[in-house]
Amino acid sequence: MSLGALMSEKRARPTSSQVYMSKEVDWKMLDKSRFFFLGAALFSGVSTALYPIVVLKTRQQVSPTHVSCANISLAIARLEGLKGFYKGFGTSLLGTIPARALYMTALEITKSSVGQATVRLGLSETTSMAVSNGAAGLASAVAAQVVWTPIDVVSQRLMVQGDLSLNKHVPGVISSCRYANGFDAFRKILYSDGPRGFYRGFGLSILTYAPSNAVWWASYSLSQKKIWSRFKGPYGHKEDARGSVAVQALSAATASGCSALITMPVDTIKTRLQVLDAEENGRRRAMTVMQTLKSLMREGGGFGACYRGLGPRWVSMSMSATTMITTYEFLKRLSTKKQT
């Protein structure tokens, strides 16, 4: 029996104390080809809309001094035009499709498998949802980083090209060399650093995104239940598409804020590790985590320097999570197999 069926069985006879929740669509109920095809199209559109915010966040994180988002935006618009907000977008989009496929597959399979196990162990529905969603978030983040880390390394280096603040001298730290496009960046990174160059910051990526995803998905499921509890009635409530979307969006935004705040220092160090190089005796080489952290401290602001880019990252994560989760839930319903 699928997780959705097990959960539905528990909700079969509503009581006065029962909380209505939107019907769960699990992995076994999906038409996989439609799920991945529509998913690639929908998530590509979302990524296109949110990409400029990611560029602002990345430039703030690698800047040797604190620069506001407004000033960075004006500088990009004045010196680079609209295309400045989409540097590295082609590379990012190319990697997003397989990364999203890995993410969604790991997410749904883990959520379904762990959910069934927790229900059979006799855990409550609330606990079962939190555990299965948390485990799914952890597994999906680890799986996706295999693709996302190399894409991050290449696309982020393209994002910061043309950033005049990186021309300011910071002892022992230099920005990466110039690239004509994503393929040129790939070739030069492979030549200078070898295959391992594409996995700079991989460990930090796992430390950033795996716990963040686990907490996010667990918080998301619990937030949904809490919000739906305000709409309880003696016989539950008829599912309303607009109501479901509103609850999903609010739950996603709630789960995003704390996640951004907690993981920001690790994300800043990871981004700088992937974009900047160390210079010793005139030779360029990859920085270590400690060198990256020390360079941040030298630039001023103490530990607060690790929170550069928090504003756009907070906005990006909230907007991304809200649009992604509503798109994702919509996608699952579009991809549900027809009942025969």
Coordinates of N, CA and C in Angstrom, one line a residue, residues 86-271:
Y86 N 22.1 38.1 -15.9 CA 21.9 36.7 -16.4 C 23.2 36.0 -16.8
K87 N 24.3 36.5 -16.2 CA 25.6 35.9 -16.5 C 25.6 34.5 -15.9
G88 N 26.0 33.5 -16.7 CA 26.1 32.1 -16.3 C 24.7 31.4 -16.3
F89 N 23.7 32.1 -16.8 CA 22.4 31.5 -16.7 C 22.3 30.3 -17.6
G90 N 22.9 30.3 -18.8 CA 22.8 29.1 -19.7 C 23.4 27.9 -19.0
T91 N 24.6 28.1 -18.4 CA 25.2 27.0 -17.7 C 24.3 26.5 -16.5
S92 N 23.8 27.4 -15.8 CA 22.9 27.1 -14.7 C 21.7 26.3 -15.1
L93 N 21.1 26.8 -16.2 CA 19.9 26.1 -16.7 C 20.2 24.7 -17.2
L94 N 21.3 24.6 -17.9 CA 21.7 23.3 -18.4 C 21.9 22.3 -17.3
G95 N 22.4 22.7 -16.2 CA 22.6 21.8 -15.0 C 21.4 21.6 -14.2
T96 N 20.5 22.6 -14.2 CA 19.3 22.5 -13.4 C 18.4 21.3 -13.7
I97 N 18.3 21.0 -15.0 CA 17.4 20.0 -15.5 C 17.8 18.6 -14.9
P98 N 19.0 18.1 -15.1 CA 19.4 16.8 -14.5 C 19.4 16.9 -12.9
A99 N 19.8 18.0 -12.4 CA 19.9 18.2 -10.9 C 18.5 18.1 -10.3
R100 N 17.5 18.8 -11.0 CA 16.1 18.7 -10.5 C 15.5 17.3 -10.6
A101 N 15.9 16.6 -11.7 CA 15.4 15.2 -11.9 C 15.9 14.4 -10.8
L102 N 17.2 14.5 -10.4 CA 17.8 13.7 -9.3 C 17.1 14.1 -8.0
Y103 N 16.9 15.4 -7.8 CA 16.3 15.9 -6.6 C 14.9 15.4 -6.4
M104 N 14.1 15.5 -7.4 CA 12.7 15.1 -7.3 C 12.6 13.6 -7.1
T105 N 13.4 12.8 -7.8 CA 13.4 11.3 -7.7 C 13.7 10.9 -6.3
A106 N 14.9 11.4 -5.8 CA 15.3 11.1 -4.4 C 14.3 11.5 -3.4
L107 N 13.7 12.7 -3.6 CA 12.7 13.2 -2.7 C 11.5 12.3 -2.6
E108 N 10.9 12.0 -3.7 CA 9.7 11.3 -3.7 C 9.9 9.8 -3.3
I109 N 10.9 9.2 -3.8 CA 11.2 7.8 -3.4 C 11.5 7.7 -1.9
T110 N 12.3 8.6 -1.4 CA 12.6 8.5 0.1 C 11.4 8.8 0.9
K111 N 10.6 9.9 0.5 CA 9.4 10.2 1.3 C 8.4 9.1 1.3
S112 N 8.2 8.4 0.2 CA 7.3 7.3 0.1 C 7.8 6.1 1.0
S113 N 9.1 5.8 0.8 CA 9.6 4.6 1.5 C 9.6 4.8 3.0
V114 N 10.2 6.0 3.5 CA 10.3 6.3 4.9 C 8.9 6.5 5.5
G115 N 8.0 7.1 4.7 CA 6.7 7.3 5.2 C 5.9 6.0 5.5
Q116 N 6.0 5.1 4.6 CA 5.4 3.8 4.8 C 6.0 3.1 6.0
A117 N 7.3 3.2 6.2 CA 8.0 2.5 7.3 C 7.5 3.1 8.7
T118 N 7.4 4.4 8.7 CA 7.0 5.1 10.0 C 5.6 4.8 10.3
V119 N 4.7 4.7 9.3 CA 3.3 4.4 9.6 C 3.2 3.0 10.1
R120 N 3.9 2.1 9.5 CA 3.9 0.7 10.0 C 4.5 0.5 11.4
L121 N 5.4 1.4 11.8 CA 5.9 1.4 13.1 C 5.0 2.0 14.2
G122 N 3.9 2.5 13.7 CA 2.8 3.0 14.6 C 3.0 4.4 15.0
L123 N 3.9 5.2 14.3 CA 4.0 6.6 14.7 C 2.8 7.4 14.3
S124 N 2.6 8.5 14.9 CA 1.4 9.3 14.6 C 1.6 9.9 13.2
E125 N 0.5 10.4 12.7 CA 0.5 11.0 11.3 C 1.5 12.2 11.3
T126 N 1.4 13.0 12.3 CA 2.2 14.2 12.3 C 3.7 13.9 12.4
T127 N 4.1 12.9 13.3 CA 5.5 12.5 13.4 C 5.9 11.8 12.1
S128 N 5.1 11.0 11.5 CA 5.4 10.3 10.3 C 5.7 11.2 9.2
M129 N 4.9 12.3 9.0 CA 5.1 13.3 8.0 C 6.4 14.0 8.2
A130 N 6.6 14.4 9.4 CA 7.9 15.2 9.7 C 9.1 14.4 9.4
V131 N 9.1 13.1 9.9 CA 10.3 12.2 9.7 C 10.5 11.9 8.2
S132 N 9.4 11.6 7.5 CA 9.6 11.2 6.1 C 10.0 12.4 5.2
N133 N 9.4 13.6 5.5 CA 9.8 14.8 4.8 C 11.2 15.2 5.1
G134 N 11.6 15.1 6.4 CA 13.0 15.4 6.7 C 14.0 14.5 6.1
A135 N 13.7 13.2 6.1 CA 14.6 12.3 5.5 C 14.7 12.5 4.0
A136 N 13.6 12.8 3.4 CA 13.5 13.0 1.9 C 14.3 14.3 1.6
G137 N 14.2 15.3 2.4 CA 14.9 16.5 2.1 C 16.4 16.3 2.2
L138 N 16.9 15.5 3.2 CA 18.3 15.2 3.3 C 18.8 14.4 2.1
A139 N 18.1 13.3 1.7 CA 18.5 12.5 0.6 C 18.5 13.2 -0.7
S140 N 17.5 14.0 -0.9 CA 17.4 14.7 -2.2 C 18.5 15.8 -2.4
A141 N 18.9 16.5 -1.3 CA 19.9 17.5 -1.3 C 21.3 16.8 -1.6
V142 N 21.6 15.7 -1.0 CA 22.9 15.0 -1.2 C 22.9 14.5 -2.7
A143 N 21.8 14.0 -3.2 CA 21.8 13.5 -4.6 C 22.0 14.6 -5.6
A144 N 21.3 15.7 -5.4 CA 21.4 16.8 -6.3 C 22.7 17.5 -6.3
Q145 N 23.4 17.6 -5.2 CA 24.7 18.3 -5.1 C 25.8 17.6 -6.0
V146 N 25.6 16.4 -6.4 CA 26.5 15.7 -7.3 C 26.6 16.5 -8.6
V147 N 25.4 17.0 -9.0 CA 25.3 17.8 -10.3 C 25.5 19.3 -10.0
W148 N 24.8 19.7 -8.9 CA 24.7 21.2 -8.7 C 26.1 21.8 -8.3
T149 N 26.9 21.1 -7.6 CA 28.2 21.7 -7.2 C 29.1 22.1 -8.4
P150 N 29.3 21.2 -9.4 CA 30.1 21.7 -10.6 C 29.4 22.8 -11.3
I151 N 28.0 22.8 -11.4 CA 27.3 23.9 -12.1 C 27.5 25.2 -11.3
D152 N 27.4 25.1 -10.0 CA 27.6 26.3 -9.1 C 29.0 26.9 -9.4
V153 N 30.0 26.0 -9.4 CA 31.4 26.5 -9.6 C 31.6 27.3 -10.9
V154 N 31.0 26.8 -12.0 CA 31.1 27.4 -13.3 C 30.2 28.6 -13.3
S155 N 29.0 28.5 -13.0 CA 28.0 29.6 -13.1 C 28.4 30.8 -12.2
Q156 N 28.8 30.5 -11.0 CA 29.1 31.6 -10.1 C 30.4 32.4 -10.5
R157 N 31.3 31.7 -11.2 CA 32.5 32.4 -11.7 C 32.1 33.3 -12.8
L158 N 31.1 32.9 -13.6 CA 30.6 33.8 -14.7 C 29.8 34.9 -14.1
M159 N 29.1 34.7 -13.0 CA 28.2 35.7 -12.4 C 29.1 36.9 -12.0
V160 N 30.3 36.7 -11.4 CA 31.0 37.8 -10.8 C 31.9 38.5 -11.8
Q161 N 32.0 38.0 -13.0 CA 32.8 38.7 -14.0 C 32.2 40.1 -14.3
G162 N 33.1 41.1 -14.3 CA 32.7 42.5 -14.5 C 32.4 43.2 -13.2
D163 N 32.5 42.5 -12.1 CA 32.3 43.1 -10.8 C 33.6 43.9 -10.4
L164 N 33.4 45.2 -10.4 CA 34.6 46.1 -10.2 C 35.1 46.0 -8.8
S165 N 34.3 45.6 -7.8 CA 34.7 45.6 -6.4 C 35.8 44.5 -6.3
L166 N 35.8 43.5 -7.2 CA 36.8 42.4 -7.0 C 38.2 42.9 -7.5
N167 N 38.2 44.1 -8.1 CA 39.5 44.6 -8.5 C 40.3 45.2 -7.4
K168 N 39.6 45.5 -6.2 CA 40.2 46.0 -5.1 C 41.2 45.0 -4.5
H169 N 42.3 45.4 -4.1 CA 43.3 44.5 -3.6 C 43.1 43.9 -2.2
V170 N 42.9 42.6 -2.1 CA 42.8 42.0 -0.8 C 44.0 41.0 -0.8
P171 N 45.0 41.3 0.2 CA 46.2 40.5 0.2 C 46.0 39.0 0.2
G172 N 46.6 38.3 -0.8 CA 46.6 36.9 -0.9 C 45.3 36.3 -1.5
V173 N 44.4 37.2 -2.0 CA 43.2 36.7 -2.6 C 43.0 37.4 -4.0
I174 N 42.7 36.6 -5.0 CA 42.4 37.1 -6.3 C 41.2 36.5 -6.9
S175 N 40.5 37.2 -7.8 CA 39.4 36.6 -8.4 C 39.8 35.7 -9.5
S176 N 38.9 34.8 -9.9 CA 39.3 33.8 -10.9 C 39.5 34.4 -12.2
C177 N 40.2 33.7 -13.1 CA 40.5 34.3 -14.5 C 39.2 34.5 -15.3
R178 N 39.4 35.2 -16.4 CA 38.3 35.6 -17.3 C 37.8 34.4 -18.1
Y179 N 36.5 34.4 -18.4 CA 36.0 33.3 -19.2 C 35.1 33.9 -20.2
A180 N 35.1 33.3 -21.4 CA 34.3 33.8 -22.5 C 32.9 33.3 -22.4
N181 N 32.7 32.1 -21.9 CA 31.4 31.5 -21.7 C 31.5 30.3 -20.8
G182 N 30.4 29.5 -20.6 CA 30.4 28.4 -19.8 C 31.4 27.3 -20.2
F183 N 31.5 27.0 -21.5 CA 32.4 26.0 -22.0 C 33.8 26.4 -21.8
D184 N 34.1 27.7 -22.0 CA 35.5 28.2 -21.8 C 35.9 28.1 -20.3
A185 N 34.9 28.3 -19.4 CA 35.1 28.2 -18.0 C 35.4 26.7 -17.6
F186 N 34.6 25.8 -18.2 CA 34.8 24.4 -18.0 C 36.2 24.0 -18.4
R187 N 36.6 24.4 -19.6 CA 37.9 24.0 -20.1 C 39.0 24.5 -19.2
K188 N 39.0 25.8 -18.8 CA 40.0 26.4 -18.0 C 40.1 25.8 -16.6
I189 N 39.0 25.6 -16.0 CA 39.0 24.9 -14.7 C 39.5 23.5 -14.7
L190 N 39.2 22.8 -15.8 CA 39.7 21.4 -15.9 C 41.2 21.4 -16.1
Y191 N 41.7 22.4 -16.9 CA 43.1 22.5 -17.2 C 43.9 22.9 -15.9
S192 N 43.4 23.9 -15.2 CA 44.1 24.4 -14.0 C 44.0 23.6 -12.8
D193 N 42.8 23.0 -12.5 CA 42.5 22.3 -11.2 C 42.2 20.8 -11.4
G194 N 42.0 20.4 -12.6 CA 41.6 19.0 -12.8 C 40.1 18.8 -12.5
P195 N 39.6 17.6 -12.6 CA 38.2 17.3 -12.2 C 37.8 17.7 -10.8
R196 N 38.8 17.7 -9.9 CA 38.4 18.0 -8.5 C 38.1 19.5 -8.4
G197 N 38.5 20.3 -9.4 CA 38.2 21.8 -9.4 C 36.7 22.0 -9.5
F198 N 36.0 21.1 -10.1 CA 34.5 21.3 -10.2 C 33.8 21.0 -8.9
Y199 N 34.5 20.4 -7.9 CA 33.9 20.0 -6.7 C 34.5 20.8 -5.5
R200 N 35.0 22.0 -5.8 CA 35.4 22.9 -4.7 C 34.1 23.2 -3.9
G201 N 34.3 23.1 -2.6 CA 33.2 23.4 -1.7 C 32.1 22.3 -1.6
F202 N 32.4 21.1 -2.2 CA 31.3 20.1 -2.2 C 30.9 19.7 -0.8
G203 N 31.9 19.5 0.1 CA 31.6 19.2 1.5 C 30.8 20.3 2.2
L204 N 31.2 21.5 1.9 CA 30.4 22.6 2.5 C 29.0 22.7 1.9
S205 N 28.9 22.4 0.6 CA 27.6 22.3 0.0 C 26.6 21.3 0.7
I206 N 27.2 20.2 1.0 CA 26.4 19.1 1.7 C 26.1 19.7 3.1
L207 N 27.0 20.3 3.8 CA 26.8 20.8 5.1 C 25.7 22.0 5.1
T208 N 25.7 22.7 3.9 CA 24.7 23.8 3.8 C 23.3 23.2 3.4
Y209 N 23.3 22.4 2.4 CA 22.0 22.1 1.8 C 21.3 20.9 2.4
A210 N 22.1 19.9 2.9 CA 21.5 18.7 3.4 C 20.7 19.0 4.7
P211 N 21.3 19.6 5.8 CA 20.5 19.9 7.0 C 19.4 20.9 6.7
S212 N 19.8 21.9 5.8 CA 18.8 22.9 5.4 C 17.5 22.3 4.8
N213 N 17.7 21.3 3.9 CA 16.6 20.7 3.2 C 15.8 19.8 4.2
A214 N 16.6 19.1 5.1 CA 15.9 18.3 6.0 C 15.0 19.1 6.9
V215 N 15.5 20.2 7.5 CA 14.8 21.1 8.3 C 13.6 21.7 7.5
W216 N 13.9 22.1 6.3 CA 12.9 22.8 5.5 C 11.7 21.9 5.2
W217 N 11.9 20.7 4.8 CA 10.8 19.8 4.4 C 10.1 19.4 5.7
A218 N 10.8 19.1 6.8 CA 10.1 18.8 8.0 C 9.2 20.0 8.5
S219 N 9.8 21.2 8.4 CA 9.1 22.4 8.9 C 7.9 22.6 7.9
Y220 N 8.1 22.4 6.7 CA 7.0 22.6 5.7 C 5.8 21.7 6.0
S221 N 6.0 20.4 6.2 CA 4.9 19.5 6.5 C 4.2 19.9 7.8
L222 N 5.0 20.3 8.8 CA 4.4 20.7 10.1 C 3.6 22.0 10.0
S223 N 4.2 22.9 9.2 CA 3.5 24.2 9.0 C 2.2 24.0 8.3
Q224 N 2.2 23.1 7.3 CA 0.9 22.9 6.6 C -0.1 22.4 7.6
K225 N 0.3 21.4 8.4 CA -0.7 20.8 9.4 C -1.2 21.9 10.3
K226 N -0.3 22.7 10.8 CA -0.6 23.8 11.7 C -1.6 24.8 11.1
I227 N -1.3 25.1 9.9 CA -2.2 26.1 9.2 C -3.6 25.5 8.9
W228 N -3.6 24.2 8.4 CA -4.8 23.6 8.1 C -5.7 23.4 9.4
S229 N -5.0 23.3 10.6 CA -5.7 23.1 11.8 C -6.7 24.2 12.1
R230 N -6.4 25.3 11.5 CA -7.3 26.5 11.8 C -8.6 26.4 10.9
F231 N -8.6 25.4 10.0 CA -9.8 25.3 9.2 C -10.6 24.0 9.5
K232 N -10.4 23.4 10.7 CA -11.0 22.2 11.0 C -12.5 22.3 11.2
G233 N -13.2 21.3 11.0 CA -14.6 21.3 11.2 C -15.1 19.8 11.5
P234 N -16.4 19.7 11.8 CA -16.9 18.3 12.2 C -16.7 17.3 11.1
Y235 N -16.7 17.7 9.9 CA -16.6 16.7 8.8 C -15.5 17.0 7.8
G236 N -14.4 17.7 8.3 CA -13.3 18.1 7.4 C -13.8 19.2 6.5
H237 N -13.1 19.4 5.4 CA -13.4 20.4 4.4 C -13.2 19.9 3.0
K238 N -14.0 20.3 2.1 CA -13.8 20.0 0.7 C -12.5 20.6 0.2
E239 N -11.7 19.9 -0.5 CA -10.4 20.4 -1.0 C -10.7 21.6 -2.0
D240 N -10.0 22.7 -1.7 CA -10.2 23.8 -2.6 C -8.8 24.2 -3.2
A241 N -8.7 24.2 -4.5 CA -7.4 24.4 -5.1 C -6.7 25.7 -4.7
R242 N -7.4 26.8 -4.6 CA -6.8 28.1 -4.2 C -6.4 28.0 -2.8
G243 N -7.2 27.4 -1.9 CA -6.9 27.3 -0.5 C -5.6 26.5 -0.3
S244 N -5.5 25.4 -1.1 CA -4.3 24.5 -1.0 C -3.1 25.3 -1.4
V245 N -3.1 26.0 -2.5 CA -2.0 26.8 -3.0 C -1.6 27.8 -1.9
A246 N -2.6 28.5 -1.3 CA -2.3 29.5 -0.3 C -1.6 28.9 0.9
V247 N -2.1 27.8 1.3 CA -1.5 27.1 2.5 C 0.0 26.6 2.2
Q248 N 0.1 26.1 1.0 CA 1.5 25.6 0.6 C 2.5 26.7 0.5
A249 N 2.0 27.9 -0.1 CA 2.9 29.0 -0.2 C 3.3 29.6 1.1
L250 N 2.3 29.7 2.0 CA 2.6 30.3 3.4 C 3.5 29.3 4.1
S251 N 3.3 28.0 4.0 CA 4.1 27.0 4.7 C 5.6 27.1 4.2
A252 N 5.7 27.3 2.9 CA 7.0 27.3 2.2 C 7.8 28.6 2.7
A253 N 7.1 29.7 2.7 CA 7.8 30.9 3.2 C 8.2 30.8 4.6
T254 N 7.3 30.2 5.5 CA 7.6 30.1 6.9 C 8.9 29.2 7.1
A255 N 9.0 28.1 6.3 CA 10.1 27.2 6.4 C 11.4 27.8 5.9
S256 N 11.3 28.8 5.1 CA 12.5 29.3 4.4 C 13.4 30.3 5.2
G257 N 12.7 31.2 6.0 CA 13.4 32.2 6.7 C 14.4 31.8 7.6
C258 N 14.1 30.9 8.5 CA 15.1 30.3 9.5 C 16.2 29.5 8.8
S259 N 15.8 28.8 7.8 CA 16.8 28.1 7.0 C 17.9 29.0 6.4
A260 N 17.5 30.1 5.9 CA 18.4 31.0 5.3 C 19.3 31.6 6.4
L261 N 18.8 32.0 7.5 CA 19.5 32.6 8.6 C 20.6 31.6 9.2
I262 N 20.2 30.4 9.4 CA 21.1 29.4 10.0 C 22.2 29.0 9.1
T263 N 21.9 28.8 7.8 CA 23.0 28.3 6.9 C 23.8 29.4 6.2
M264 N 23.5 30.7 6.4 CA 24.1 31.8 5.7 C 25.7 31.8 5.8
P265 N 26.3 31.6 7.0 CA 27.7 31.7 7.1 C 28.4 30.6 6.2
V266 N 27.9 29.4 6.3 CA 28.5 28.3 5.5 C 28.3 28.5 4.0
D267 N 27.2 29.1 3.6 CA 26.9 29.4 2.2 C 27.9 30.4 1.7
T268 N 28.2 31.5 2.5 CA 29.1 32.5 2.1 C 30.5 32.0 1.9
I269 N 31.0 31.2 2.8 CA 32.3 30.5 2.7 C 32.4 29.6 1.5
K270 N 31.3 28.8 1.3 CA 31.3 27.9 0.1 C 31.4 28.7 -1.2
T271 N 30.6 29.8 -1.3 CA 30.6 30.6 -2.5 C 32.0 31.2 -2.8

